[in-house]
Structure formats: structure tokens, C-alpha cells
């Protein structure tokens, strides 16, 4: 009954069309449009659709007393692409869906782009590309803004331009009081730095201002090959990362995994996604990652392309009507550590291969020294990574499957893999505490992984801007600061 009172308050404050209730076609459409269909199994009591920042502020003022009393909780959804269960949807509460907070505006002589929190990166890229510009954003055109911009984020251009969050120059945010403020290098700087990695712990961000840069076409794409070549790929990757003269124009992802679609060709299939971010055809620096043999020539897509094309290709490769899981860790860029991690992963696959619709991958993505060095000059962030520890390597275990009854098998198996990888890296002296929030599984704690000093600063920011703890007590999902 208590939640019914909240619903009545919302219906009294907003037009009927903005408070979408269950048992309607619109509710079903909205609630089944997540990347992972497991998120659709949450059943909010309503989905709230704000039209602008003022609606978000009004919602916060309405929900605040109920949430602080523990009567109701709410979740916030951008594009719904993060699969960690409950991070963007909720049972028996209110899901705030930001999809109508749109708008892409170039300003400051085109050096900055202002992006509504409901936009997706594909639309941003299309608008900027018309002007010969780009921005650090998702490698998938369907990705949302906030999931990456509030957690770190890698883009095609990160080696040269830094983390996605380091390219945000201003956050327009609605605080727990309903006040709308800006957080940037000149105003509310403590909040500005905290939002760069602190996730949804402080406010609902309604607009992101980001630095743009000139960008033309670039060379890249995907190559599929076989596991005998995988060790040489790891060796080439680490060698480049440790080269003091390494270019900052490459973006490289190498991976291996299992898919029933490829099982008759090879039990393990490997895939590289590689890019050289200038208009140079067949740059020699990418040769080790695209010219291995044998490979599946029919699936090779390496070519000259633009940002819109590259992001569409990544979207097609990552499209899903499945259940989805991410889990990650970070280690130093060290060949024995990475090959040991790969072997741990491969050895865990046997019992999982019978799972309906399983596709799973072990993917390596670097945090090059050039990327880490940008953070300080960009004003700082809250990720807790010391540039002197670099170069580092992200290890992502990504899985797609069909049936709910297999959830526990997947989560248990890959939790065991990541824990074994961390233990092995610790014995080698190559372990790194950092866990990337956007790839984190629910059992992981990326906030603690930032380190005690950063966590204390984030907690202080929370107490200053949200003294009653609305976003700690009332917001569902994600990773809280005082857990």
C-alpha cells in the first residue's frame, strides 16, 4: 500500500503519459528493451519518463521523503546497456528512464559538445562527423552516455585522448535536494572529480559537456583466427605497450572464446578488433594483429572506415536478445600473467559448452601509459589508477546465453575464473586492485578497488551534496559508497 501512495503522488505531479504503469503495451516495450533480457525480469511499479532536467528535479523532490523513509526505491536508466543485475531496473519501485533527455549541441566554437543524458553515442557521432569532429565515447553506437562517462570508459581514441570520463568538461546534475547545478573545473570541482568514476552515487546527471577533436577516417576492423596464434598476439600486444616510442594512434582488443556457432570449426575461436586512428591504409603497426595465418578470410572486415561505421559494426557484433554477463579484473601488462589467465579461462569452459546459446569471450584491452598520463592534465578522476603502474591490461569475461536456469552456472564459473586470475597475478606481483565499474559483476566492488583514499573522498562528496543519503538509501543497483 505504501508504494501505491508514491504512485499517486507521481500521477498527481506529472501527466499520465510520463508515469507508465504495468499491464500496458508501452510498459512492456520499455521494460524489455535492455541489453540483457535478465533485466526485464525486474518489474517496477512504474517507469517514469522525464522530459527535461526540470522533470528530473521535480521527481527527486516528490520521491525524496518516501525514499528516505524506506517506503520506495528507484533505479535510473540511461540506455540500459549495463548488464549487472538491478543496476538500471528495479522490482516494486520506480525506474527513471532518461530516454527523452535528448539534444546534441556544439558550442564554444565547436570545441565542446553538449549531450543530453538520454542520447546514444551513434547519434552523437553522426552529428559530429558532419563537422569533421569526434569525441571519446562508446565503441557501440547503441551505448548510452552515462554508463561510460560516469565510470571511466574506453573508446576508439583512448590511447590518444584518455578515458571517456576524462573528456567530460561539465556535468549538469540534479542533487538530492532537487537543485540543478553544474560540476566542472571551476564550479563544484569536488563533485566534478567524484562523478568521473564514482557512478550514480551523487546525483542524476542530465547533461554531459564533452571535449571534441578533429577526426577523419581511420583504418581498422575485425579479424577471426585460431588459438595456435593467440600467444603471439598477446606477446605482440605487450611488446607494443612497453615500447617507450609506442604510437598513441592504436586501439587494440584481442580475444578468444567459445561459441556454438563456431564449434564445428574450432572449439576456441579468436577475434581481434584493431584500429589505427588516422587515415593511413594498412599501417605496419597493426600487421601482427591482422596478418596471422590461418584466419577466416570471409569474416575479415579490416578497411578504411569512419567513426559512424566503426560504431555500427561493434553494435552488430554485440547485439543481443540474450542474457548477458560482464566480469572483469586488471593486471599489469605481462605475458606470463595474461597467458596464465587465458589458460584458467579455457580450462573452465568444458562444463559450460552445453549451455543453450552460449557465446563467451576472454578479451584483453589495454590501459596504455599514454591514456593514464592524460588524467592529471584533464583535471583528475576517481578511478584510483596510478600512471606509474602502467601499462595495464583489462581482462573482460563476456557471456551471452539464453535460459535463466543457466544463470548460476555462468556466474559461478566465471566468478571462479576471475578469482583464480587475481590469485595467480598476486603470486607473480602483477595484480592490480582496479576493477572497471562498467564491466563489474554484482559481487565485485569497484568502489573499494579505487583504494581507501579515493573511497574516503567519494564518501565526503556524498555527505556534502547528499547529506541525508538519498542516493545511498533510495537508489537501487550499482555500487554504493558506504557498503
Short mmCIF file of C-alpha atoms in Angstrom, two decimals:
data_model
loop_
_atom_site.label_atom_id
_atom_site.label_comp_id
_atom_site.label_asym_id
_atom_site.label_seq_id
_atom_site.Cartn_x
_atom_site.Cartn_y
_atom_site.Cartn_z
CA UNK A 1 0.00 0.00 0.00
CA UNK A 2 2.85 2.40 0.76
CA UNK A 3 4.16 2.24 -2.82
CA UNK A 4 0.63 2.99 -4.04
CA UNK A 5 0.86 6.28 -2.17
CA UNK A 6 4.07 7.09 -4.04
CA UNK A 7 2.41 6.28 -7.36
CA UNK A 8 -0.48 8.58 -6.56
CA UNK A 9 1.95 11.36 -5.71
CA UNK A 10 3.75 10.89 -9.04
CA UNK A 11 0.50 10.76 -11.00
CA UNK A 12 -0.60 13.95 -9.27
CA UNK A 13 2.66 15.70 -10.15
CA UNK A 14 3.10 14.62 -13.79
CA UNK A 15 0.97 13.99 -16.89
CA UNK A 16 -0.33 10.44 -17.21
CA UNK A 17 1.91 9.72 -20.20
CA UNK A 18 5.04 10.20 -18.09
CA UNK A 19 4.14 7.63 -15.43
CA UNK A 20 3.92 4.36 -17.35
CA UNK A 21 2.22 1.56 -15.45
CA UNK A 22 2.41 -2.23 -15.81
CA UNK A 23 -0.06 -4.15 -17.97
CA UNK A 24 0.29 -1.64 -20.80
CA UNK A 25 1.98 -2.15 -24.16
CA UNK A 26 4.26 0.83 -23.56
CA UNK A 27 5.44 -0.57 -20.23
CA UNK A 28 6.23 -3.93 -21.82
CA UNK A 29 8.09 -2.27 -24.67
CA UNK A 30 10.17 -0.11 -22.32
CA UNK A 31 10.86 -2.86 -19.82
CA UNK A 32 12.05 -5.37 -22.43
CA UNK A 33 14.48 -3.03 -24.20
CA UNK A 34 17.60 -3.72 -22.13
CA UNK A 35 20.81 -5.22 -23.50
CA UNK A 36 20.36 -8.22 -21.19
CA UNK A 37 16.90 -9.74 -21.14
CA UNK A 38 17.53 -10.67 -17.49
CA UNK A 39 16.95 -7.00 -16.61
CA UNK A 40 13.40 -7.28 -18.00
CA UNK A 41 12.56 -9.77 -15.26
CA UNK A 42 12.56 -6.90 -12.80
CA UNK A 43 9.07 -5.44 -12.53
CA UNK A 44 8.97 -1.82 -11.40
CA UNK A 45 5.68 -0.44 -10.17
CA UNK A 46 6.07 2.35 -12.74
CA UNK A 47 8.50 3.68 -15.30
CA UNK A 48 8.89 7.44 -15.09
CA UNK A 49 9.76 9.32 -18.31
CA UNK A 50 11.09 12.82 -17.57
CA UNK A 51 11.02 15.25 -20.48
CA UNK A 52 13.78 17.53 -19.24
CA UNK A 53 16.00 18.38 -16.27
CA UNK A 54 13.14 20.18 -14.50
CA UNK A 55 11.10 16.99 -14.54
CA UNK A 56 14.03 15.12 -13.01
CA UNK A 57 14.30 17.75 -10.28
CA UNK A 58 10.57 17.58 -9.61
CA UNK A 59 10.70 13.78 -9.46
CA UNK A 60 13.51 13.93 -6.91
CA UNK A 61 11.53 16.33 -4.74
CA UNK A 62 8.47 14.05 -4.88
CA UNK A 63 10.30 10.79 -4.25
CA UNK A 64 12.76 12.07 -1.63
CA UNK A 65 10.67 11.76 1.55
CA UNK A 66 9.36 8.34 0.59
CA UNK A 67 12.79 7.00 -0.32
CA UNK A 68 14.44 8.34 2.83
CA UNK A 69 11.76 6.61 4.91
CA UNK A 70 12.42 3.32 3.11
CA UNK A 71 8.96 3.24 1.54
CA UNK A 72 10.20 3.01 -2.04
CA UNK A 73 13.42 2.78 -4.01
CA UNK A 74 14.17 3.94 -7.52
CA UNK A 75 16.54 2.98 -10.33
CA UNK A 76 17.95 5.21 -13.07
CA UNK A 77 18.30 4.03 -16.64
CA UNK A 78 20.22 5.67 -19.47
CA UNK A 79 20.39 3.33 -22.46
CA UNK A 80 20.05 0.12 -20.43
CA UNK A 81 23.25 -1.40 -21.74
CA UNK A 82 24.93 -2.34 -18.46
CA UNK A 83 24.00 -5.95 -17.62
CA UNK A 84 24.82 -6.09 -13.89
CA UNK A 85 21.51 -7.20 -12.43
CA UNK A 86 19.47 -4.39 -10.93
CA UNK A 87 21.83 -1.58 -11.85
CA UNK A 88 19.23 0.10 -14.08
CA UNK A 89 15.90 -1.56 -13.20
CA UNK A 90 14.07 -2.47 -10.02
CA UNK A 91 11.38 -4.68 -8.52
CA UNK A 92 8.46 -2.95 -6.81
CA UNK A 93 9.99 0.51 -7.16
CA UNK A 94 10.23 3.28 -9.75
CA UNK A 95 12.54 3.12 -12.77
CA UNK A 96 13.51 6.56 -14.07
CA UNK A 97 14.12 6.21 -17.81
CA UNK A 98 16.09 9.16 -19.20
CA UNK A 99 15.50 8.39 -22.89
CA UNK A 100 13.67 11.67 -23.57
CA UNK A 101 16.50 13.86 -22.25
CA UNK A 102 17.90 14.37 -25.72
CA UNK A 103 19.82 17.08 -27.52
CA UNK A 104 23.26 17.35 -29.11
CA UNK A 105 24.61 20.89 -29.30
CA UNK A 106 28.03 22.06 -30.43
CA UNK A 107 29.28 25.18 -28.66
CA UNK A 108 32.43 27.13 -27.79
CA UNK A 109 33.50 27.30 -31.46
CA UNK A 110 32.75 23.57 -31.79
CA UNK A 111 35.32 22.64 -29.14
CA UNK A 112 32.61 21.27 -26.84
CA UNK A 113 29.53 19.17 -27.45
CA UNK A 114 26.63 19.23 -25.02
CA UNK A 115 24.87 15.83 -24.88
CA UNK A 116 21.54 15.02 -23.22
CA UNK A 117 21.66 12.05 -20.86
CA UNK A 118 19.12 10.15 -22.95
CA UNK A 119 21.16 10.19 -26.15
CA UNK A 120 23.08 7.26 -27.60
CA UNK A 121 26.57 7.55 -28.98
CA UNK A 122 25.60 6.74 -32.56
CA UNK A 123 23.55 9.93 -32.86
CA UNK A 124 26.36 11.94 -31.30
CA UNK A 125 28.89 10.56 -33.77
CA UNK A 126 26.63 11.25 -36.76
CA UNK A 127 26.20 14.89 -35.78
CA UNK A 128 29.89 15.46 -35.05
CA UNK A 129 31.10 13.65 -38.15
CA UNK A 130 29.28 16.17 -40.31
CA UNK A 131 31.72 18.76 -38.92
CA UNK A 132 34.83 16.57 -39.16
CA UNK A 133 34.79 16.12 -35.39
CA UNK A 134 34.64 13.27 -32.91
CA UNK A 135 34.50 12.65 -29.17
CA UNK A 136 35.62 9.85 -26.88
CA UNK A 137 32.57 7.64 -26.46
CA UNK A 138 31.28 4.11 -26.71
CA UNK A 139 32.60 1.79 -29.39
CA UNK A 140 28.97 0.74 -29.94
CA UNK A 141 26.51 3.18 -31.47
CA UNK A 142 23.76 1.86 -29.16
CA UNK A 143 25.70 2.62 -25.99
CA UNK A 144 24.36 5.23 -23.61
CA UNK A 145 26.23 8.26 -22.33
CA UNK A 146 26.13 7.94 -18.56
CA UNK A 147 27.22 4.32 -18.09
CA UNK A 148 30.60 5.15 -19.60
CA UNK A 149 31.02 8.81 -18.71
CA UNK A 150 30.44 8.13 -15.00
CA UNK A 151 32.64 5.05 -14.74
CA UNK A 152 35.80 5.58 -16.82
CA UNK A 153 35.30 4.15 -20.26
CA UNK A 154 37.42 3.22 -23.27
CA UNK A 155 36.84 4.49 -26.79
CA UNK A 156 38.46 4.00 -30.18
CA UNK A 157 40.60 7.05 -29.32
CA UNK A 158 41.51 6.40 -25.69
CA UNK A 159 45.21 5.78 -26.32
CA UNK A 160 45.43 9.31 -27.68
CA UNK A 161 42.61 11.11 -25.85
CA UNK A 162 42.26 9.36 -22.46
CA UNK A 163 39.35 7.82 -20.60
CA UNK A 164 35.86 8.84 -21.69
CA UNK A 165 35.22 10.32 -18.24
CA UNK A 166 38.37 12.46 -18.52
CA UNK A 167 36.87 14.12 -21.58
CA UNK A 168 33.76 15.33 -19.75
CA UNK A 169 34.25 19.04 -19.07
CA UNK A 170 30.95 19.64 -17.27
CA UNK A 171 28.19 17.60 -15.67
CA UNK A 172 24.71 19.12 -15.32
CA UNK A 173 23.34 17.30 -12.30
CA UNK A 174 20.19 17.15 -10.18
CA UNK A 175 21.06 16.81 -6.50
CA UNK A 176 19.04 15.04 -3.79
CA UNK A 177 17.54 18.43 -2.87
CA UNK A 178 16.19 18.88 -6.38
CA UNK A 179 18.70 21.67 -7.06
CA UNK A 180 20.19 21.69 -10.56
CA UNK A 181 23.90 22.51 -10.60
CA UNK A 182 26.93 22.30 -12.85
CA UNK A 183 30.08 20.46 -11.83
CA UNK A 184 33.27 21.33 -13.67
CA UNK A 185 36.82 22.56 -13.09
CA UNK A 186 35.53 25.93 -11.84
CA UNK A 187 32.27 25.04 -10.06
CA UNK A 188 31.75 22.23 -7.55
CA UNK A 189 35.08 20.70 -8.50
CA UNK A 190 34.95 18.04 -5.80
CA UNK A 191 31.71 16.74 -7.30
CA UNK A 192 33.19 17.03 -10.79
CA UNK A 193 36.10 14.74 -9.91
CA UNK A 194 33.86 12.37 -7.96
CA UNK A 195 31.47 11.95 -10.90
CA UNK A 196 34.45 10.95 -13.03
CA UNK A 197 34.36 7.34 -11.91
CA UNK A 198 32.01 7.48 -8.93
CA UNK A 199 28.97 6.29 -10.87
CA UNK A 200 25.43 7.17 -9.83
CA UNK A 201 26.22 7.84 -6.17
CA UNK A 202 25.79 11.61 -6.05
CA UNK A 203 23.10 12.90 -8.39
CA UNK A 204 21.16 12.23 -11.57
CA UNK A 205 23.23 13.69 -14.38
CA UNK A 206 21.04 15.21 -17.07
CA UNK A 207 23.65 16.60 -19.47
CA UNK A 208 27.28 15.92 -20.31
CA UNK A 209 29.54 18.53 -21.92
CA UNK A 210 32.49 16.87 -23.64
CA UNK A 211 35.64 17.98 -25.40
CA UNK A 212 35.64 17.42 -29.16
CA UNK A 213 38.59 16.95 -31.51
CA UNK A 214 39.17 16.82 -35.24
CA UNK A 215 38.84 13.34 -36.67
CA UNK A 216 38.71 11.93 -40.17
CA UNK A 217 38.56 8.39 -41.42
CA UNK A 218 40.72 5.70 -39.88
CA UNK A 219 41.85 2.13 -40.56
CA UNK A 220 40.51 -0.86 -38.68
CA UNK A 221 38.09 -3.70 -38.25
CA UNK A 222 37.86 -7.32 -37.17
CA UNK A 223 39.87 -10.47 -37.82
CA UNK A 224 38.88 -14.02 -36.81
CA UNK A 225 41.62 -16.60 -36.37
CA UNK A 226 42.62 -19.76 -34.49
CA UNK A 227 44.02 -20.40 -30.99
CA UNK A 228 47.51 -21.51 -32.06
CA UNK A 229 48.15 -17.84 -32.93
CA UNK A 230 46.79 -16.38 -29.71
CA UNK A 231 50.06 -16.48 -27.71
CA UNK A 232 51.84 -14.47 -30.41
CA UNK A 233 49.05 -11.87 -30.26
CA UNK A 234 49.49 -11.45 -26.52
CA UNK A 235 53.25 -11.13 -26.96
CA UNK A 236 52.90 -8.50 -29.69
CA UNK A 237 50.38 -6.53 -27.63
CA UNK A 238 52.54 -6.43 -24.50
CA UNK A 239 55.64 -5.59 -26.54
CA UNK A 240 53.92 -2.58 -28.07
CA UNK A 241 52.58 -1.39 -24.72
CA UNK A 242 56.06 -1.47 -23.20
CA UNK A 243 57.72 0.28 -26.15
CA UNK A 244 58.67 3.79 -24.95
CA UNK A 245 58.22 5.00 -28.53
CA UNK A 246 54.79 3.37 -28.95
CA UNK A 247 52.28 5.28 -31.05
CA UNK A 248 49.20 6.71 -29.37
CA UNK A 249 47.10 6.14 -32.51
CA UNK A 250 46.22 2.47 -31.98
CA UNK A 251 43.27 0.90 -30.22
CA UNK A 252 43.50 -2.87 -29.89
CA UNK A 253 41.27 -5.57 -28.44
CA UNK A 254 42.29 -9.21 -28.67
CA UNK A 255 40.16 -12.07 -27.50
CA UNK A 256 39.40 -15.77 -27.55
CA UNK A 257 36.34 -17.73 -26.60
CA UNK A 258 33.72 -20.34 -27.30
CA UNK A 259 30.55 -20.13 -29.38
CA UNK A 260 28.31 -22.93 -30.56
CA UNK A 261 28.18 -21.12 -33.91
CA UNK A 262 31.90 -21.82 -34.42
CA UNK A 263 32.22 -25.13 -32.58
CA UNK A 264 32.42 -27.22 -35.76
CA UNK A 265 35.31 -25.05 -36.99
CA UNK A 266 37.23 -24.78 -33.74
CA UNK A 267 36.48 -25.33 -30.06
CA UNK A 268 38.15 -21.99 -29.34
CA UNK A 269 37.87 -19.11 -31.79
CA UNK A 270 39.90 -15.91 -31.57
CA UNK A 271 38.99 -12.39 -32.63
CA UNK A 272 40.96 -9.15 -32.84
CA UNK A 273 39.36 -5.73 -33.19
CA UNK A 274 42.08 -3.28 -34.12
CA UNK A 275 42.21 0.35 -35.18
CA UNK A 276 44.75 2.94 -36.27
CA UNK A 277 43.02 6.26 -35.73
CA UNK A 278 44.47 8.22 -38.65
CA UNK A 279 43.74 7.96 -42.36
CA UNK A 280 46.63 5.59 -43.13
CA UNK A 281 45.96 2.46 -45.16
CA UNK A 282 47.36 -0.82 -43.79
CA UNK A 283 49.66 0.73 -41.15
CA UNK A 284 52.56 -1.58 -40.35
CA UNK A 285 51.96 -1.27 -36.60
CA UNK A 286 48.78 -3.36 -37.00
CA UNK A 287 50.40 -6.14 -39.08
CA UNK A 288 50.89 -8.57 -36.17
CA UNK A 289 47.17 -8.35 -35.32
CA UNK A 290 45.70 -8.71 -38.81
CA UNK A 291 48.11 -10.86 -40.84
CA UNK A 292 48.32 -14.04 -38.76
CA UNK A 293 47.52 -17.27 -40.59
CA UNK A 294 45.31 -19.15 -40.79
CA UNK A 295 42.32 -16.82 -40.38
CA UNK A 296 38.75 -16.79 -41.68
CA UNK A 297 39.08 -14.53 -44.69
CA UNK A 298 35.33 -14.28 -45.30
CA UNK A 299 34.85 -12.63 -41.89
CA UNK A 300 37.72 -10.16 -42.12
CA UNK A 301 36.44 -6.56 -42.10
CA UNK A 302 39.66 -4.50 -41.89
CA UNK A 303 39.29 -1.41 -44.08
CA UNK A 304 39.20 2.36 -44.14
CA UNK A 305 36.15 3.48 -42.18
CA UNK A 306 34.70 6.40 -40.26
CA UNK A 307 33.52 6.59 -36.67
CA UNK A 308 29.87 6.00 -37.53
CA UNK A 309 30.78 2.85 -39.49
CA UNK A 310 33.07 1.55 -36.76
CA UNK A 311 30.45 2.01 -34.05
CA UNK A 312 27.76 0.35 -36.17
CA UNK A 313 30.00 -2.66 -36.72
CA UNK A 314 30.60 -3.01 -32.99
CA UNK A 315 26.85 -2.73 -32.38
CA UNK A 316 26.13 -5.53 -34.84
CA UNK A 317 28.72 -7.76 -33.21
CA UNK A 318 27.33 -7.05 -29.75
CA UNK A 319 23.59 -7.16 -30.44
CA UNK A 320 21.68 -9.32 -28.04
CA UNK A 321 18.36 -10.98 -27.31
CA UNK A 322 20.12 -12.98 -24.64
CA UNK A 323 21.07 -12.93 -21.02
CA UNK A 324 24.37 -11.10 -20.63
CA UNK A 325 27.14 -11.09 -18.05
CA UNK A 326 30.25 -8.95 -17.67
CA UNK A 327 33.00 -9.60 -15.14
CA UNK A 328 36.48 -8.09 -15.16
CA UNK A 329 39.81 -7.61 -13.50
CA UNK A 330 43.00 -5.69 -14.19
CA UNK A 331 46.62 -6.84 -14.22
CA UNK A 332 49.94 -5.41 -15.30
CA UNK A 333 50.79 -5.93 -18.96
CA UNK A 334 52.78 -9.14 -18.54
CA UNK A 335 52.79 -12.06 -20.99
CA UNK A 336 53.05 -14.93 -18.44
CA UNK A 337 50.21 -13.42 -16.35
CA UNK A 338 47.95 -12.98 -19.36
CA UNK A 339 48.64 -16.44 -20.76
CA UNK A 340 48.01 -18.00 -17.35
CA UNK A 341 44.69 -16.11 -17.20
CA UNK A 342 43.79 -17.39 -20.66
CA UNK A 343 44.52 -20.99 -19.63
CA UNK A 344 42.41 -20.62 -16.48
CA UNK A 345 39.54 -19.36 -18.63
CA UNK A 346 39.83 -22.10 -21.27
CA UNK A 347 40.02 -24.82 -18.63
CA UNK A 348 36.72 -23.62 -17.13
CA UNK A 349 34.77 -23.85 -20.38
CA UNK A 350 34.22 -27.62 -20.60
CA UNK A 351 31.11 -27.95 -18.40
CA UNK A 352 29.58 -24.80 -19.91
CA UNK A 353 29.61 -25.75 -23.58
CA UNK A 354 26.22 -27.49 -23.41
CA UNK A 355 24.50 -24.29 -22.23
CA UNK A 356 21.86 -23.14 -24.69
CA UNK A 357 23.01 -20.27 -26.89
CA UNK A 358 26.34 -19.80 -25.13
CA UNK A 359 28.84 -17.36 -26.56
CA UNK A 360 31.63 -16.37 -24.21
CA UNK A 361 34.88 -14.49 -24.65
CA UNK A 362 38.12 -13.65 -22.86
CA UNK A 363 39.00 -10.16 -24.04
CA UNK A 364 42.14 -8.11 -23.42
CA UNK A 365 42.00 -4.32 -23.63
CA UNK A 366 44.94 -2.16 -22.60
CA UNK A 367 45.22 0.90 -20.43
CA UNK A 368 48.34 2.28 -22.15
CA UNK A 369 50.69 4.64 -20.38
CA UNK A 370 49.62 7.45 -22.72
CA UNK A 371 46.00 7.05 -21.62
CA UNK A 372 46.84 7.04 -17.91
CA UNK A 373 49.08 10.10 -18.23
CA UNK A 374 46.18 12.22 -19.55
CA UNK A 375 44.11 12.03 -16.34
CA UNK A 376 46.06 14.63 -14.36
CA UNK A 377 46.17 17.21 -17.15
CA UNK A 378 42.43 16.66 -17.75
CA UNK A 379 41.62 17.63 -14.16
CA UNK A 380 41.70 14.27 -12.40
CA UNK A 381 39.27 11.43 -11.86
CA UNK A 382 38.28 8.97 -9.13
CA UNK A 383 39.48 5.70 -10.66
CA UNK A 384 42.47 5.38 -8.36
CA UNK A 385 44.91 4.27 -11.06
CA UNK A 386 48.48 5.45 -10.65
CA UNK A 387 50.04 6.16 -14.07
CA UNK A 388 53.35 4.83 -12.78
CA UNK A 389 51.75 1.37 -12.55
CA UNK A 390 51.05 1.30 -16.28
CA UNK A 391 50.75 -0.06 -18.80
CA UNK A 392 47.87 -2.18 -17.52
CA UNK A 393 45.55 -4.74 -19.10
CA UNK A 394 41.82 -5.17 -18.58
CA UNK A 395 40.63 -8.78 -18.66
CA UNK A 396 36.93 -8.96 -19.53
CA UNK A 397 34.87 -12.14 -19.46
CA UNK A 398 31.77 -11.51 -21.55
CA UNK A 399 29.00 -14.09 -21.86
CA UNK A 400 25.68 -14.43 -23.70
CA UNK A 401 23.22 -17.29 -23.14
CA UNK A 402 19.50 -17.96 -23.38
CA UNK A 403 18.00 -19.63 -20.32
CA UNK A 404 17.53 -18.40 -16.77
CA UNK A 405 18.22 -21.83 -15.33
CA UNK A 406 21.82 -21.49 -16.53
CA UNK A 407 22.46 -18.18 -14.73
CA UNK A 408 24.08 -19.71 -11.67
CA UNK A 409 26.37 -21.94 -13.75
CA UNK A 410 27.66 -18.97 -15.74
CA UNK A 411 28.07 -16.63 -12.78
CA UNK A 412 29.70 -19.25 -10.58
CA UNK A 413 32.12 -20.49 -13.24
CA UNK A 414 33.40 -17.07 -14.27
CA UNK A 415 33.50 -15.74 -10.71
CA UNK A 416 35.83 -18.67 -10.06
CA UNK A 417 37.91 -17.79 -13.13
CA UNK A 418 38.37 -14.14 -12.15
CA UNK A 419 39.24 -15.04 -8.58
CA UNK A 420 41.80 -17.58 -9.80
CA UNK A 421 43.28 -15.00 -12.20
CA UNK A 422 43.60 -12.49 -9.35
CA UNK A 423 45.27 -15.08 -7.11
CA UNK A 424 47.70 -16.08 -9.84
CA UNK A 425 48.57 -12.44 -10.64
CA UNK A 426 49.18 -11.79 -6.95
CA UNK A 427 51.77 -14.58 -6.83
CA UNK A 428 53.53 -13.01 -9.83
CA UNK A 429 53.48 -9.47 -8.46
CA UNK A 430 51.31 -8.31 -11.37
CA UNK A 431 47.95 -7.96 -9.61
CA UNK A 432 46.17 -4.59 -9.75
CA UNK A 433 43.32 -3.66 -7.42
CA UNK A 434 41.35 -1.67 -10.03
CA UNK A 435 38.09 -3.11 -11.38
CA UNK A 436 36.30 -1.22 -14.16
CA UNK A 437 32.80 -0.34 -12.94
CA UNK A 438 31.04 -0.70 -16.28
CA UNK A 439 32.33 -4.28 -16.65
CA UNK A 440 31.86 -5.22 -12.99
CA UNK A 441 29.71 -8.12 -11.85
CA UNK A 442 27.33 -7.54 -8.91
CA UNK A 443 29.60 -9.39 -6.47
CA UNK A 444 32.58 -7.19 -7.35
CA UNK A 445 33.24 -3.86 -5.61
CA UNK A 446 34.80 -1.32 -7.98
CA UNK A 447 34.48 1.47 -5.40
CA UNK A 448 36.69 -0.36 -2.90
CA UNK A 449 39.03 -1.18 -5.78
CA UNK A 450 39.73 2.55 -6.20
CA UNK A 451 41.57 2.43 -2.88
CA UNK A 452 40.84 3.73 0.63
CA UNK A 453 41.88 7.32 -0.08
CA UNK A 454 39.67 7.71 -3.14
CA UNK A 455 36.73 5.99 -1.41
CA UNK A 456 37.03 8.39 1.54
CA UNK A 457 36.94 11.36 -0.86
CA UNK A 458 33.87 9.95 -2.60
CA UNK A 459 32.15 9.48 0.75
CA UNK A 460 32.96 13.07 1.71
CA UNK A 461 31.46 14.30 -1.58
CA UNK A 462 28.32 12.26 -0.92
CA UNK A 463 27.89 13.72 2.57
CA UNK A 464 28.37 17.25 1.23
CA UNK A 465 25.98 17.11 -1.72
CA UNK A 466 23.54 14.47 -0.40
CA UNK A 467 23.65 14.89 3.40
CA UNK A 468 20.56 12.76 4.05
CA UNK A 469 21.85 9.97 1.79
CA UNK A 470 19.08 9.77 -0.81
CA UNK A 471 21.35 8.20 -3.43
CA UNK A 472 22.80 5.79 -0.87
CA UNK A 473 19.48 4.69 0.69
CA UNK A 474 16.94 5.21 -2.05
CA UNK A 475 18.77 4.36 -5.27
CA UNK A 476 18.77 0.72 -6.29
CA UNK A 477 21.57 -1.08 -8.08
CA UNK A 478 25.12 -0.15 -8.82
CA UNK A 479 27.75 0.09 -6.12
CA UNK A 480 27.19 2.22 -3.04
CA UNK A 481 29.82 4.19 -1.14
CA UNK A 482 29.10 3.11 2.43
CA UNK A 483 28.60 -0.64 1.91
#
